[in-house]
Tab-separated table of C-alpha atoms and ligand atoms in Angstrom:
chain	number	residue	atom	x	y	z
A	1007	MET	CA	90.775	102.359	105.141
A	1008	SER	CA	88.053	102.974	107.660
A	1009	LEU	CA	86.889	101.277	110.834
A	1010	ARG	CA	83.348	100.435	111.987
A	1011	LYS	CA	81.700	102.079	108.954
A	1012	ASN	CA	82.909	102.524	105.412
A	1013	TRP	CA	83.961	105.868	103.957
A	1014	ASP	CA	83.903	105.945	100.185
A	1015	LEU	CA	86.244	108.647	98.942
A	1016	THR	CA	84.899	108.413	95.371
A	1017	THR	CA	81.274	109.128	96.259
A	1018	ARG	CA	82.177	111.022	99.464
A	1019	SER	CA	79.638	109.007	101.404
A	1020	TYR	CA	79.452	106.822	104.498
A	1021	GLY	CA	77.987	103.326	104.348
A	1022	PRO	CA	77.777	100.055	106.285
A	1023	THR	CA	80.013	98.048	103.909
A	1024	ARG	CA	82.772	98.446	101.335
A	1025	PRO	CA	81.082	98.713	97.912
A	1026	PHE	CA	83.843	96.863	96.013
A	1027	ASP	CA	83.594	93.599	97.993
A	1028	GLY	CA	80.676	94.051	100.395
A	1029	ALA	CA	82.953	93.560	103.424
A	1030	GLN	CA	82.081	95.003	106.807
A	1031	ALA	CA	84.633	97.505	108.112
A	1032	PRO	CA	86.698	96.199	111.069
A	1033	THR	CA	85.746	97.503	114.514
A	1034	ILE	CA	87.523	100.463	116.112
A	1035	PRO	CA	90.023	99.160	118.716
A	1036	GLU	CA	88.804	100.216	122.196
A	1037	ALA	CA	92.266	101.553	123.117
A	1038	LEU	CA	92.186	104.003	120.209
A	1039	LYS	CA	88.627	105.065	120.942
A	1040	THR	CA	89.600	105.716	124.569
A	1041	ILE	CA	92.449	108.031	123.497
A	1042	ALA	CA	90.154	109.971	121.147
A	1043	GLN	CA	87.423	110.334	123.766
A	1044	ALA	CA	89.902	111.378	126.452
A	1045	ALA	CA	91.208	114.111	124.145
A	1046	ASN	CA	87.631	115.161	123.344
A	1047	SER	CA	86.830	115.547	127.038
A	1048	THR	CA	89.669	118.047	127.547
A	1049	VAL	CA	87.771	120.605	125.445
A	1050	SER	CA	84.730	121.495	127.504
A	1051	GLU	CA	83.301	123.761	124.767
A	1052	PHE	CA	82.832	120.783	122.427
A	1053	PRO	CA	80.196	118.076	122.742
A	1054	GLN	CA	81.512	114.631	123.647
A	1055	ILE	CA	81.237	112.121	120.806
A	1056	ASP	CA	80.790	108.386	120.721
A	1057	PRO	CA	82.752	107.745	117.502
A	1058	ASP	CA	80.912	105.682	114.899
A	1059	ILE	CA	83.753	105.771	112.378
A	1060	CYS	CA	87.523	106.087	112.333
A	1061	ILE	CA	89.074	106.941	108.987
A	1062	VAL	CA	92.711	105.926	108.593
A	1063	ASN	CA	94.673	107.849	105.989
A	1064	TYR	CA	98.230	107.054	104.964
A	1065	TYR	CA	100.279	109.806	103.355
A	1066	THR	CA	103.516	109.043	101.544
A	1067	ASN	CA	106.192	111.710	101.731
A	1068	SER	CA	104.669	113.342	98.629
A	1069	GLY	CA	101.133	113.105	100.055
A	1070	LYS	CA	98.935	116.198	100.242
A	1071	LEU	CA	95.308	116.994	100.958
A	1072	GLY	CA	93.767	120.148	99.487
A	1073	LEU	CA	91.845	122.664	101.590
A	1074	HIS	CA	88.348	121.301	102.214
A	1075	GLN	CA	85.526	121.309	104.749
A	1076	ASP	CA	84.348	118.079	106.346
A	1077	LYS	CA	80.666	118.312	105.553
A	1078	ASP	CA	79.681	114.842	104.418
A	1079	GLU	CA	78.471	113.834	107.873
A	1080	SER	CA	74.755	114.029	108.728
A	1081	LYS	CA	73.118	117.458	109.141
A	1082	SER	CA	72.500	116.598	112.768
A	1083	SER	CA	76.191	115.866	113.383
A	1084	ILE	CA	77.322	119.089	111.709
A	1085	ASN	CA	74.619	121.288	113.244
A	1086	GLN	CA	75.492	120.070	116.723
A	1087	GLY	CA	79.154	120.909	116.002
A	1088	LEU	CA	80.147	117.355	116.910
A	1089	PRO	CA	83.944	117.411	116.806
A	1090	PHE	CA	86.222	115.227	114.798
A	1091	ILE	CA	89.358	114.146	116.557
A	1092	SER	CA	92.519	113.662	114.525
A	1093	ILE	CA	95.602	111.766	115.697
A	1094	SER	CA	98.865	111.997	113.765
A	1095	ILE	CA	101.475	109.225	113.689
A	1096	GLY	CA	104.819	109.098	111.873
A	1097	ASP	CA	106.245	111.925	109.809
A	1098	THR	CA	105.349	115.529	110.628
A	1099	ALA	CA	102.810	117.217	108.344
A	1100	GLU	CA	102.183	120.862	107.675
A	1101	PHE	CA	98.476	121.364	108.398
A	1102	MET	CA	96.691	124.399	106.955
A	1103	PHE	CA	93.425	125.882	108.153
A	1104	GLY	CA	91.355	128.984	107.574
A	1105	ASP	CA	87.980	130.523	106.817
A	1106	THR	CA	88.273	130.174	103.040
A	1107	ARG	CA	89.693	127.795	100.438
A	1108	ASP	CA	92.538	130.283	99.835
A	1109	LYS	CA	95.854	128.571	100.555
A	1110	GLY	CA	97.655	131.911	100.729
A	1111	LYS	CA	95.463	133.051	103.629
A	1112	ALA	CA	95.559	129.764	105.556
A	1113	THR	CA	97.347	129.442	108.885
A	1114	LYS	CA	99.953	126.674	108.862
A	1115	ILE	CA	101.011	124.560	111.802
A	1116	ASP	CA	103.095	121.412	112.122
A	1117	LEU	CA	101.322	118.257	113.239
A	1118	GLU	CA	103.945	115.967	114.728
A	1119	SER	CA	103.693	112.310	115.605
A	1120	GLY	CA	101.442	111.992	118.656
A	1121	ASP	CA	99.683	115.314	118.127
A	1122	VAL	CA	95.917	115.394	118.506
A	1123	LEU	CA	93.832	118.024	116.746
A	1124	ILE	CA	90.134	118.598	117.418
A	1125	LEU	CA	87.804	120.663	115.257
A	1126	GLY	CA	84.349	121.104	116.717
A	1127	GLY	CA	81.712	123.659	117.647
A	1128	GLU	CA	82.330	126.857	115.719
A	1129	SER	CA	85.542	125.488	114.187
A	1130	ARG	CA	83.802	122.379	112.856
A	1131	LEU	CA	83.507	123.696	109.301
A	1132	LEU	CA	86.909	125.340	109.013
A	1133	PHE	CA	88.713	124.734	105.736
A	1134	HIS	CA	91.703	122.522	106.361
A	1135	GLY	CA	94.225	120.362	104.548
A	1136	ILE	CA	97.778	119.061	104.427
A	1137	SER	CA	100.284	121.064	102.375
A	1138	HIS	CA	103.142	118.594	102.725
A	1139	VAL	CA	104.645	115.800	104.757
A	1140	LYS	CA	108.176	116.339	106.055
A	1141	THR	CA	110.559	113.539	105.108
A	1142	ASN	CA	112.336	111.593	107.820
A	1143	THR	CA	110.695	113.255	110.816
A	1144	THR	CA	109.220	110.157	112.462
A	1145	PRO	CA	110.645	109.863	116.004
A	1146	THR	CA	113.510	107.361	115.971
A	1147	TRP	CA	112.051	105.381	118.879
A	1148	LEU	CA	108.799	104.879	116.976
A	1149	LYS	CA	110.549	103.752	113.807
A	1150	GLU	CA	112.683	101.327	115.800
A	1151	ALA	CA	109.777	99.969	117.841
A	1152	THR	CA	107.346	99.513	114.949
A	1153	GLY	CA	109.278	99.418	111.665
A	1154	LEU	CA	106.861	102.109	110.442
A	1155	ARG	CA	107.523	102.886	106.799
A	1156	PRO	CA	108.235	106.491	105.733
A	1157	GLY	CA	105.161	108.725	105.669
A	1158	ARG	CA	102.315	109.688	107.940
A	1159	ILE	CA	99.242	107.966	109.320
A	1160	ASN	CA	96.276	110.060	110.341
A	1161	LEU	CA	93.292	108.721	112.254
A	1162	THR	CA	90.095	110.761	112.407
A	1163	PHE	CA	87.294	109.807	114.763
A	1164	ARG	CA	83.816	111.115	114.050
A	1165	GLN	CA	80.208	110.575	114.943
A	1166	VAL	CA	78.507	110.909	111.599
A	1167	LEU	CA	75.068	109.854	112.893
A	1168	ALA	CA	74.320	108.341	109.485
A	1169	SER	CA	70.695	107.689	108.617
A	1170	TYR	CA	71.120	104.917	106.001
Y	2603	AKG	O1	95.422	114.236	107.697
Y	2603	AKG	C1	94.935	115.140	108.357
Y	2603	AKG	O2	95.503	115.649	109.322
Y	2603	AKG	C2	93.592	115.717	107.957
Y	2603	AKG	C3	92.641	114.673	107.464
Y	2603	AKG	C4	91.356	115.260	107.010
Y	2603	AKG	O3	91.192	116.423	106.905
Y	2603	AKG	C5	90.237	114.365	106.710
Y	2603	AKG	O4	90.386	113.138	106.779
Y	2603	AKG	O5	89.155	114.879	106.401
Y	2604	FE2	FE1	89.103	116.922	106.651
C-alpha cells in the first residue's frame, strides 16, 4: 500500500488515486514523517526532502525483490539526487546493492528491524534489492508488543515531485 499518493506497481507510476477503486491514499502519519526527516538530516551531503509519498511493502518470509534502480520518480527528483529513506520493521532482510544488475557482484548487508537506509545524491541510482528475509528474526519485544505477523515491513519515503 502507499500513503499520500498512489504507487501502481503494475504500471510503475505514481498517481493521486488508486486506479482499481478511485480511493485517495491515506495521509502519511506525522510521527513517521518526522522519523524519516530526522534520519535525512543526519546526512549533510543529501538534500532534505519533504516526502510526498510513503510506500509500504510487506515481505513474507519467502519475499524477495530483484536488483533494480528506483527511477520512476520525476526527472527533477532524480537529477537533484533527492534521497529515499527506507525504514525496516520486523524480520531481518539481506539487502543487496551495487553498480550493476549483477547479483554476484552486489554487496550484501543485513537490514534489521529499526534500521534506516538512505540512498541519495550519487548513490540515488544504485541497483538494490532484497535477496531474502530471515525467518524468525523479529525482536521478541516487538512481536510481543504488536503481535506482528512473521515477515518484514519496509517503508520508503520519497519526494517524487510528480507533475500529473
Ligand atoms: O525493502 C527494501 O528494503 C527495499 C525496497 C525498495 O527497493 C523499493 O521499494 O523500491
Ligand atoms: Fe527500490
